[in-house]
Coordinates of C-alpha atoms in Angstrom, one line a residue:
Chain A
X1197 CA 0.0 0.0 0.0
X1198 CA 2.4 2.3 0.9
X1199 CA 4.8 3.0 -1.9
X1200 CA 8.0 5.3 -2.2
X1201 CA 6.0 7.0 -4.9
X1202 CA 2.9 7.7 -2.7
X1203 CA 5.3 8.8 0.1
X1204 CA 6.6 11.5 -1.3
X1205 CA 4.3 12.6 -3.2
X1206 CA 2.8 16.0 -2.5
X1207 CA -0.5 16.6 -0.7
X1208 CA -2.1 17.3 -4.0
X1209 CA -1.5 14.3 -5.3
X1210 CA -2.3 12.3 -2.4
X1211 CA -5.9 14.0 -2.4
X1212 CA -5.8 13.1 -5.7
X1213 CA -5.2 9.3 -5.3
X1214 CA -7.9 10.0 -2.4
X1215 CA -10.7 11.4 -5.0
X1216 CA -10.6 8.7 -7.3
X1217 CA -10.2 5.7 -4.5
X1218 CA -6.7 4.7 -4.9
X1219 CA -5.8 5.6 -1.3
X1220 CA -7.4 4.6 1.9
X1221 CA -5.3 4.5 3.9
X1222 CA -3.9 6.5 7.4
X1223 CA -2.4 9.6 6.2
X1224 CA 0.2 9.8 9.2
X1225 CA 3.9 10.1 7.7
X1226 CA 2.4 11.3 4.1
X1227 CA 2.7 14.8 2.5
X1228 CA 5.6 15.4 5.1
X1229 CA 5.7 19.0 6.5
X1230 CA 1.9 19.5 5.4
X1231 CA -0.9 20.7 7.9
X1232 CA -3.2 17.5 8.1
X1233 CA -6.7 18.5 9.5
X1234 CA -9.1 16.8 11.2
X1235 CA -13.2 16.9 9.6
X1236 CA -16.2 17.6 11.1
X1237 CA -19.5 18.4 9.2
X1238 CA -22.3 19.3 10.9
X1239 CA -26.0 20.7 9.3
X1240 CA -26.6 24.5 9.6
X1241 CA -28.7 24.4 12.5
X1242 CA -25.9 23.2 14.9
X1243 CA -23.3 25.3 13.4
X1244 CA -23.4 27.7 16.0
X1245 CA -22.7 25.0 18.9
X1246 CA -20.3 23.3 17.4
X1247 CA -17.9 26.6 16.5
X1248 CA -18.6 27.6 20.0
X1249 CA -17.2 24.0 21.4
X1250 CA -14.6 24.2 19.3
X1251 CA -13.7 28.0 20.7
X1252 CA -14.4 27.0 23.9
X1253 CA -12.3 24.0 23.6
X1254 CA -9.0 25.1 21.5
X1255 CA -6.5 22.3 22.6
X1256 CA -9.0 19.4 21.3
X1257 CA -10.7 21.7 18.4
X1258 CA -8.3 24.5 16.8
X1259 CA -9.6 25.5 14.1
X1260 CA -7.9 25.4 10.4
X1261 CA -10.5 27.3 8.5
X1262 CA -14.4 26.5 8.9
X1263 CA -16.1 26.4 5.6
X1264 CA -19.5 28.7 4.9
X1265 CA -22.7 26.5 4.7
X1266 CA -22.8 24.2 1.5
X1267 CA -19.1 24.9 0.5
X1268 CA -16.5 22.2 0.0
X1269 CA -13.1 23.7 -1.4
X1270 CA -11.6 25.0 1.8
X1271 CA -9.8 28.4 1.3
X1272 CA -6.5 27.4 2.3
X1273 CA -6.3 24.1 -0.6
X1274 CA -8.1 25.5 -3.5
X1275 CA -9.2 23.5 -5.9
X1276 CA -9.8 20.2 -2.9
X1277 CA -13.4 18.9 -2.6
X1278 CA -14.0 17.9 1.0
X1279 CA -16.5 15.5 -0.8
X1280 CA -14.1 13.0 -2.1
X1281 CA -10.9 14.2 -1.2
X1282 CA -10.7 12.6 2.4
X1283 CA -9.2 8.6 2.6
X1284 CA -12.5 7.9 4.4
X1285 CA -15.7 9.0 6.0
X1286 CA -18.4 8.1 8.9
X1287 CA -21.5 9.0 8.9
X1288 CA -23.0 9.4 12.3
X1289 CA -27.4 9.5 13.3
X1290 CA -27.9 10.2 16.6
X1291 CA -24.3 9.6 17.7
X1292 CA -24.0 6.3 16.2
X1293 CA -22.0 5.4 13.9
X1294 CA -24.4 4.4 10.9
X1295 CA -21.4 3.4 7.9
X1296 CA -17.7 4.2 7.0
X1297 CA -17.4 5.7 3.1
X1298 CA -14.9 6.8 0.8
X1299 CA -16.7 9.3 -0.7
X1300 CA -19.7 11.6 0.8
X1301 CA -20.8 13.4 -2.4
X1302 CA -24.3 11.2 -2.1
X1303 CA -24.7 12.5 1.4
X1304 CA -23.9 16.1 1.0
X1305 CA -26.5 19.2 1.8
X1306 CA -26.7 23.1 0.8
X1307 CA -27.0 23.4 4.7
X1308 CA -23.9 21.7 6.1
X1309 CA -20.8 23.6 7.5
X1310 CA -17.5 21.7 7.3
X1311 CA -15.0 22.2 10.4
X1312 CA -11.2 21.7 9.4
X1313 CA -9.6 21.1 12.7
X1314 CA -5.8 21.1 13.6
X1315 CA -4.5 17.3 13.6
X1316 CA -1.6 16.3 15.9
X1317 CA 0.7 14.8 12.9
X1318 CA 1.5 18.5 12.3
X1319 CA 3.8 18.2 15.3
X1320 CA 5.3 14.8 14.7
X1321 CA 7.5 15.7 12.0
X1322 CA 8.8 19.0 14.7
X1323 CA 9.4 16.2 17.1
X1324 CA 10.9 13.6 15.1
X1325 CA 13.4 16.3 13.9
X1326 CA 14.2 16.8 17.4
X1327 CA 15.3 13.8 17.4
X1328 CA 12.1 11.8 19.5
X1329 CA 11.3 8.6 17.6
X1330 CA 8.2 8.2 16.9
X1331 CA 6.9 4.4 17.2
X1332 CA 3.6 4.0 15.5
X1333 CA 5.4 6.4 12.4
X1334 CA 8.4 4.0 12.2
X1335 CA 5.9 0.7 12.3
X1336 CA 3.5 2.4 9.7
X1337 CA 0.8 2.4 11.6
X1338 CA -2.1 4.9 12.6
X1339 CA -1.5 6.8 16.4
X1340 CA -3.4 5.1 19.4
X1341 CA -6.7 7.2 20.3
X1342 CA -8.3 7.1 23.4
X1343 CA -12.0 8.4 25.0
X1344 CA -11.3 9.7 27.8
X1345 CA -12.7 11.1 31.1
X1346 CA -11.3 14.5 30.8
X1347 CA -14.4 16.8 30.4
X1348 CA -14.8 19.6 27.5
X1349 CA -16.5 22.5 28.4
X1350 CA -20.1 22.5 26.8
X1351 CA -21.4 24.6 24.1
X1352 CA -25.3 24.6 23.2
X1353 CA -26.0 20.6 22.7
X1354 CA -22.4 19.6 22.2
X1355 CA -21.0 18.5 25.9
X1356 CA -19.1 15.2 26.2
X1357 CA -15.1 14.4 26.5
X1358 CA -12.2 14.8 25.2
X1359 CA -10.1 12.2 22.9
X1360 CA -6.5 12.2 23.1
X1361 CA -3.7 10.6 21.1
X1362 CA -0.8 8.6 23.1
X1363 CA 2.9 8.7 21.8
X1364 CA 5.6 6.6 23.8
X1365 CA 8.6 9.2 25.0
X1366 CA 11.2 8.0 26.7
X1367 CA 11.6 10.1 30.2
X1368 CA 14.9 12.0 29.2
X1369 CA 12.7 13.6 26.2
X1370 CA 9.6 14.3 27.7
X1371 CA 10.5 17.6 28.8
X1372 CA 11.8 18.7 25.4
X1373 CA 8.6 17.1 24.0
X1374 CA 6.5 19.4 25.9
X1375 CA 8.5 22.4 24.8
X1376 CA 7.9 21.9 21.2
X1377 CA 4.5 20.9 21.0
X1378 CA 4.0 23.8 23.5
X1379 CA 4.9 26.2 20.8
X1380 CA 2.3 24.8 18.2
X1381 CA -1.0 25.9 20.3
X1382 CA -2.6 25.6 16.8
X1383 CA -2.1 21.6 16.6
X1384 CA -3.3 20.7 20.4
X1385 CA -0.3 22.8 22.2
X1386 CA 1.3 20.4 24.7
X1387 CA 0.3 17.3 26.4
X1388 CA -2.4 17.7 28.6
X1389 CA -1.6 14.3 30.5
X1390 CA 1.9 12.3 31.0
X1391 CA 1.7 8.7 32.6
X1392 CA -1.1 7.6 35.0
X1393 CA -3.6 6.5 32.0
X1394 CA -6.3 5.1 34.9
X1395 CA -6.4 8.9 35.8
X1396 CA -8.3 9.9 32.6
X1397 CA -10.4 6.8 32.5
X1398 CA -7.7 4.4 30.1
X1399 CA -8.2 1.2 31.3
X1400 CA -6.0 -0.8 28.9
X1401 CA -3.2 1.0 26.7
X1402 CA -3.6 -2.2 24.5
X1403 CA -6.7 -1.4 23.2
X1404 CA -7.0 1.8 22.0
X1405 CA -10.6 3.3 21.0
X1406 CA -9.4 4.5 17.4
X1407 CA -6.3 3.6 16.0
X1408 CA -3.3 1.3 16.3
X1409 CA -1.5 -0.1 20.1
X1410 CA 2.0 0.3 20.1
X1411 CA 4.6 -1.2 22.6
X1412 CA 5.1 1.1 25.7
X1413 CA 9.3 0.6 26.6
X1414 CA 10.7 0.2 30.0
X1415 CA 12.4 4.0 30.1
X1416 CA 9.2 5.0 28.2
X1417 CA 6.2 7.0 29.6
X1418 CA 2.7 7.3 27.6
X1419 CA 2.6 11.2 26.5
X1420 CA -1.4 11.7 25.8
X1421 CA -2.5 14.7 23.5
X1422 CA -5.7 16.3 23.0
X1423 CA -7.1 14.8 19.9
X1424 CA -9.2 16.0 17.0
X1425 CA -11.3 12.9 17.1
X1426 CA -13.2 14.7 20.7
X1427 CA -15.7 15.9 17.8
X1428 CA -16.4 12.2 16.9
X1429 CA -17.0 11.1 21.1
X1430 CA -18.0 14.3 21.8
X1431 CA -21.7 13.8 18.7
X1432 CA -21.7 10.3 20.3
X1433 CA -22.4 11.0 23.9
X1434 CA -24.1 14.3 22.8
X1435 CA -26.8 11.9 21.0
X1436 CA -26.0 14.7 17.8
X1437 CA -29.0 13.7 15.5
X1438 CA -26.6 13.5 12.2
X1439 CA -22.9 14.3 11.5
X1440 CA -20.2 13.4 9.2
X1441 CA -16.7 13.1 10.1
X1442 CA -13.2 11.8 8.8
X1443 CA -12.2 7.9 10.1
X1444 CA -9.6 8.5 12.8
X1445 CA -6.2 8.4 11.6
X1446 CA -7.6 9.0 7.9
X1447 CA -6.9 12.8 7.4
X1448 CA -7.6 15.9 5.3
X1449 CA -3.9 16.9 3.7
X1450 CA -4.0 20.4 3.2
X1451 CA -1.9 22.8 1.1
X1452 CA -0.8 24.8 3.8
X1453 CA 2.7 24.5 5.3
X1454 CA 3.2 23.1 8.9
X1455 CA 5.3 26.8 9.2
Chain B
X37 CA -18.0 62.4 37.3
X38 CA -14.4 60.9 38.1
X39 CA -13.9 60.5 41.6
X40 CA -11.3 58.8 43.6
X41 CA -14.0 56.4 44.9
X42 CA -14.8 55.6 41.3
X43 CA -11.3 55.2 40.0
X44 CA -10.3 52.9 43.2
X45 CA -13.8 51.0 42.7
X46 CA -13.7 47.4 42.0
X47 CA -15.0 45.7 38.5
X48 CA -18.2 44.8 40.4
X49 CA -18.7 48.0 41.9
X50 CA -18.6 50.2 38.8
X51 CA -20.5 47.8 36.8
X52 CA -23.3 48.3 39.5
X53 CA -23.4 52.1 39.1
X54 CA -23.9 51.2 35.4
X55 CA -26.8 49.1 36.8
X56 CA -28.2 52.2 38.2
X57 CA -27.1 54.6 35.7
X58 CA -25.0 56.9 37.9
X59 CA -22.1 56.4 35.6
X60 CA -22.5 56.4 32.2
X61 CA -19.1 57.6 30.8
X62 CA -15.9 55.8 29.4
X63 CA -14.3 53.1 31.1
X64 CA -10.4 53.9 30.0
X65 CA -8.5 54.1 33.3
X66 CA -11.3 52.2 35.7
X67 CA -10.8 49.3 37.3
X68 CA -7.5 48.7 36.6
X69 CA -5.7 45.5 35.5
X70 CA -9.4 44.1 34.6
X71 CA -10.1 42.9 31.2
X72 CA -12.5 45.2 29.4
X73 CA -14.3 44.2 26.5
X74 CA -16.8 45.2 23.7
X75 CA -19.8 44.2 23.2
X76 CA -21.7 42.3 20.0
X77 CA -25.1 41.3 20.1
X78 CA -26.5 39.5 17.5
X79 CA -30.2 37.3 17.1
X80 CA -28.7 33.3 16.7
X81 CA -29.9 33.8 13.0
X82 CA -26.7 35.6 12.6
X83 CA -24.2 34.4 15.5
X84 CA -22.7 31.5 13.2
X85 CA -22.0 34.2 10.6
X86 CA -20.6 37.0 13.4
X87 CA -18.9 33.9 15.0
X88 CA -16.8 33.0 12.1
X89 CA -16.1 36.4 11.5
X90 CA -14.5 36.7 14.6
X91 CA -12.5 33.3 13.9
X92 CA -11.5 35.4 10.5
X93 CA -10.7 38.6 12.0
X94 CA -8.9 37.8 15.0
X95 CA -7.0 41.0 15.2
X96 CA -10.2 43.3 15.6
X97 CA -12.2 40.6 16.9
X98 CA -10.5 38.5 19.8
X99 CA -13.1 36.6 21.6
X100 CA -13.1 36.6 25.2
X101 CA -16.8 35.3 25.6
X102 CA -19.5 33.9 23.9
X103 CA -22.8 33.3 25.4
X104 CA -25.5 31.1 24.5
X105 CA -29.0 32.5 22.9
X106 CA -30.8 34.4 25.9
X107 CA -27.8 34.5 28.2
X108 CA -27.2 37.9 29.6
X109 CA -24.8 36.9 32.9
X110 CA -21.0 35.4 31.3
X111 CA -18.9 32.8 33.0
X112 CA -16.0 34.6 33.5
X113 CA -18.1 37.3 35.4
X114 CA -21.0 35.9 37.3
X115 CA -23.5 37.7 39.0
X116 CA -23.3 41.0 36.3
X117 CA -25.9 41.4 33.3
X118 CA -25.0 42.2 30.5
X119 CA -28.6 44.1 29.6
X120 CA -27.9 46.7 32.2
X121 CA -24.0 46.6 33.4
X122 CA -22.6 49.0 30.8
X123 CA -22.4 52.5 30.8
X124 CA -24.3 53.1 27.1
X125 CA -25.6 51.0 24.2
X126 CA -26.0 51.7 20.3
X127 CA -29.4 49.8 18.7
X128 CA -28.8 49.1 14.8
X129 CA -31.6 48.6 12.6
X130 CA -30.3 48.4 8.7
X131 CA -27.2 49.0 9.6
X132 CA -28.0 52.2 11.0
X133 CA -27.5 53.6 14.4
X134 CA -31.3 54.0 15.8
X135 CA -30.9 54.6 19.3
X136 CA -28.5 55.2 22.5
X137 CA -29.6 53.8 25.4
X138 CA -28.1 53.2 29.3
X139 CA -30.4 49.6 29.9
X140 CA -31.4 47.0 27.0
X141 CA -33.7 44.9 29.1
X142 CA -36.7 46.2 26.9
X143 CA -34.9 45.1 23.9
X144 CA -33.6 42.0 25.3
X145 CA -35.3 38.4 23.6
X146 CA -34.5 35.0 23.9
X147 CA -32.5 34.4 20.6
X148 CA -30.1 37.2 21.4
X149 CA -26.4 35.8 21.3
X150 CA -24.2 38.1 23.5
X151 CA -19.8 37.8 22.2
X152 CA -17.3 39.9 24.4
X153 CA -14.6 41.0 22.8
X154 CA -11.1 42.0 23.8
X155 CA -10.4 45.7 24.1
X156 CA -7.1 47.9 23.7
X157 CA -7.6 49.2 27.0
X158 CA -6.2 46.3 28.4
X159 CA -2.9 46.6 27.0
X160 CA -2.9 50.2 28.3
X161 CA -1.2 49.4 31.8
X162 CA 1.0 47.2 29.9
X163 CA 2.3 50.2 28.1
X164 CA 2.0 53.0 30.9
X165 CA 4.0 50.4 33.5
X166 CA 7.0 50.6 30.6
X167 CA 6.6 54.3 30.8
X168 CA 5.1 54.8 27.7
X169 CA 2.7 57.8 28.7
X170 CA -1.1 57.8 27.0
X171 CA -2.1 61.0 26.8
X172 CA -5.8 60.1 26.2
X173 CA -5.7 58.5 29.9
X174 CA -3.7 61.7 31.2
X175 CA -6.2 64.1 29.6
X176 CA -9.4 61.6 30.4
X177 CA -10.4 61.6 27.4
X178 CA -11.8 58.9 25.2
X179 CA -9.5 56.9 23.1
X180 CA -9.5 58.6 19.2
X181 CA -11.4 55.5 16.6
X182 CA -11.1 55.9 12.9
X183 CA -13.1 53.7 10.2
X184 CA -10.2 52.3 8.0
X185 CA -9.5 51.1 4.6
X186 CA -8.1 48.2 5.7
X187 CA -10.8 45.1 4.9
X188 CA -11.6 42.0 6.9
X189 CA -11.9 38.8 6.1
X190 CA -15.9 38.5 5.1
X191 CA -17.5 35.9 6.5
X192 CA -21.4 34.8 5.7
X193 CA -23.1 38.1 6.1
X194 CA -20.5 40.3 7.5
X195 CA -18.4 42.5 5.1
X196 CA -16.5 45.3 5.5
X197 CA -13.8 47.4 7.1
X198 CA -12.1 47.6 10.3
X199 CA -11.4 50.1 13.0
X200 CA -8.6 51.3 14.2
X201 CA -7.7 53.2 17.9
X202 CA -4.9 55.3 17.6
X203 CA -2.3 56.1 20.5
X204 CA 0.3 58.8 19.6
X205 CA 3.7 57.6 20.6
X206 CA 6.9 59.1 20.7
X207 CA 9.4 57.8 18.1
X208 CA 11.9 56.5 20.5
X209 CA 9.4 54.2 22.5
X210 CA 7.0 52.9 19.0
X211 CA 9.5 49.6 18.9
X212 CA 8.8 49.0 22.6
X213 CA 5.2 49.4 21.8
X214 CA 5.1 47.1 19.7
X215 CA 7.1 44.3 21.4
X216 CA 4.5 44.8 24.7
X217 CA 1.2 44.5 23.1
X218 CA 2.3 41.4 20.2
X219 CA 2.7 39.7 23.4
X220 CA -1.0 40.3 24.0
X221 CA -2.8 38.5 21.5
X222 CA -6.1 38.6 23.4
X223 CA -6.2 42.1 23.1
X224 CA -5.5 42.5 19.1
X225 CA -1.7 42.3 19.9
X226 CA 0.7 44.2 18.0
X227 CA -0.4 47.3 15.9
X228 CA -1.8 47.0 12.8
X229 CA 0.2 50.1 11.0
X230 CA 2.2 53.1 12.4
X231 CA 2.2 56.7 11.0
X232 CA 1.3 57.4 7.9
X233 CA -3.3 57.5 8.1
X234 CA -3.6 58.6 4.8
X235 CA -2.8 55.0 3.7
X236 CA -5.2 53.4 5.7
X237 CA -8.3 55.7 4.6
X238 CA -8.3 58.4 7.7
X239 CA -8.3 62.0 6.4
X240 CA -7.8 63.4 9.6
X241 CA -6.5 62.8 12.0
X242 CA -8.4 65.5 14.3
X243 CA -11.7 64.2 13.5
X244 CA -12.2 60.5 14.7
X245 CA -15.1 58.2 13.6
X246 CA -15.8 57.5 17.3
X247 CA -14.1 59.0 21.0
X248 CA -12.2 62.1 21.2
X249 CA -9.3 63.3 19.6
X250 CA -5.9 64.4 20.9
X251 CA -2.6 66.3 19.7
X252 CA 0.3 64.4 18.1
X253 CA 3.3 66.2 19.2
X254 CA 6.5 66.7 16.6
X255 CA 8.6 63.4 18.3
X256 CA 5.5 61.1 17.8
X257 CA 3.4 59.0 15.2
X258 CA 0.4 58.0 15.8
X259 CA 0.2 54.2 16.2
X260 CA -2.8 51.9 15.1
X261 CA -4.0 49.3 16.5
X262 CA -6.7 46.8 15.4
X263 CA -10.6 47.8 17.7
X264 CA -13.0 46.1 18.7
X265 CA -15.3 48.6 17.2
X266 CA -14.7 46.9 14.3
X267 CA -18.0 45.0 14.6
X268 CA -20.5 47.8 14.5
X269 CA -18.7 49.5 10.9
X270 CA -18.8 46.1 9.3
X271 CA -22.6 45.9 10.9
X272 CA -23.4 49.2 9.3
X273 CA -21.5 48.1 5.8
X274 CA -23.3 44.7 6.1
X275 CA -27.1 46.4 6.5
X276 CA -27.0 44.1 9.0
X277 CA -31.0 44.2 10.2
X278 CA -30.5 44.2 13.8
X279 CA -27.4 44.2 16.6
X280 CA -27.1 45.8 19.6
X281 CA -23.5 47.5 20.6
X282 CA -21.8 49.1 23.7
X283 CA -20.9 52.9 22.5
X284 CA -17.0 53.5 21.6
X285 CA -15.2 53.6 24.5
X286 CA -18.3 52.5 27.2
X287 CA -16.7 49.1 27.8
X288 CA -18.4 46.0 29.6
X289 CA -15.5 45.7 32.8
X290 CA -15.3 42.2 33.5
X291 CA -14.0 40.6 37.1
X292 CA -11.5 38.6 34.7
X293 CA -7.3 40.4 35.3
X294 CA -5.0 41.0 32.7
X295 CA -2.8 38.4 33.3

């Protein structure tokens, strides 16, 4: 699946390969030094809310760009189709999850709003520079996601908790870790939990809720981000009566540069 | 009007002599080290629109608050109302200004969506602390506004042009001013242009769109920075059919510090 040709190819392309079903993949280590962005479409009528969660909640929800009601080329990528250009979709009725699509064009409204959120693989490529090796990147496989305990604030009928992602660090990095993803407040800022995963309701680091488990190492800790999956939990426990999101892990590539 | 009782008062306490209406002037220099902000009132038919704007415009518009539809009392400052705690309110119908009143509870409905917006007078100790003096404080006078050339991002409904305050500041101190309030993001940060007015639109100087003028001495420019006036131009450009304002300069003074 994942070929040299794919890897560095440029986030055009990769939409590209996207639109016309060739890739379905994770988009984690593609389109290196691109912003990636979470998705989440919701009708008109909650449009409000949800850009109200999202301000209220900036670590799990920074915002990208939010799209005017019925539009799908996002400013900052002319020419992309939100429609088709995505690796894959889920459709959510009344916070279920109702089917998992490639393409949304059969689904899509005058009256829905897309949300492009900030996605934590901006930061891995800042942090792999650094020098911190990043497991689930150098096994190919999507990041570990997690529902967890920690509550966002509410806005209108979107209440619920956050999502994070989990990277192993190992303790000598953990501080520097922090500092970098510190400075990126527009891709989840720093951690917001190190260690202690039964604190914020993780039972089991071996089974994540989205994504892939990775080994944790003995001079390793679990480093937990906020996620831009909350959305996804967050239209779940809210009972949302319809949303569409990306599948976790499968991303919007943007144009724009990670800086 | 100014008293030292006034000037020493509290946030609560001068916000309940707006309650009364036994002060109804500026807030520049009360209740200091307490975030002020502007006011934007919008029915929910428009607060997706005015909210995305503000996500657009961050500069003129940084949020400090949003309520929900029919909320008067904000979470960062319970206990005051926004119908009634400000010194003076501007009614718009059309886009135009109908009406200046010192109490909106007649006006006040259900779907009314209240944002708070940061407000240059928080920086203002910032900058008189590094001895930068502001002679609109000194002279207690209201800080000069001027309607710009300078556009903002549209967004849905609301199009238009922003306003500017303007600070005159001597030539030796404009770098420092700029260093001190970039640092303050949540308060439109570092100016958006420096001498010159002419290029951004402003005739002169001596006549302000809103607030009082004051005297640029031959060792200063006058300095621009981004306002949170901004809304009620781009309402009156917009036609937008109803909003409800605080007047230039009447702030809402929340219990929320500077830092």
């Amino acid at each position: 699946m994942r070929t040299n040709a794919v890897t560095n190819h440029p986030a055009a392309a990769l939409r590209a390969l996207c639109r016309t079903g060739d890739f379905t993949g994770p988009t984690a280590g593609y389109a290196d030094g691109h912003v990636q962005a979470n998705l989440m479409i919701v009708p008109k009528e909650y449009a409000f809310d949800f850009l109200l969660f999202c301000q209220r909640n900036p670590k799990s929800c920074p915002l990208v760009e939010v799209l005017e009601p019925g539009r799908v080329e996002p400013r900052g990528t002319p020419g992309a189709d939100l429609r088709t250009d995505l690796p894959g979709y889920r459709i959510f009725e009344n916070g279920l999850l109702k089917q998992e699509v490639t393409d949304i064009s059969a689904y899509w409204r005058d009256d829905l709003v897309s949300f492009l959120i900030g996605c934590s693989f901006s930061f891995e490529s800042a942090l792999t520079e650094a020098g911190i090796r990043l497991r689930h990147i150098e096994q190919q496989r999507n990041v570990a996601m997690y529902k967890t305990t920690i509550p966002c604030l509410p806005a209108g009928r979107f209440k619920g908790n956050s999502v994070v992602s989990m990277r192993p660090v190992k303790s000598r990095d953990i501080a520097r870790a922090v500092e970098i993803t510190a400075r990126l407040p527009q891709v989840h800022g720093a951690p917001v939990h190190i260690g202690n995963p039964q604190a914020i309701g993780i039972a089991d680091l071996a089974r994540p809720d989205f994504g892939d488990a990775v080994e944790i190492m003995d001079d390793e800790l679990p480093v937990f981000w906020a996620c831009g999956v909350t959305p996804q939990y967050v239209a779940e426990l809210s009972k949302l009566p319809f949303c569409i999101t990306h599948v976790p892990g499968k991303m919007f590539v943007t144009d724009q540069l990670n800086e």
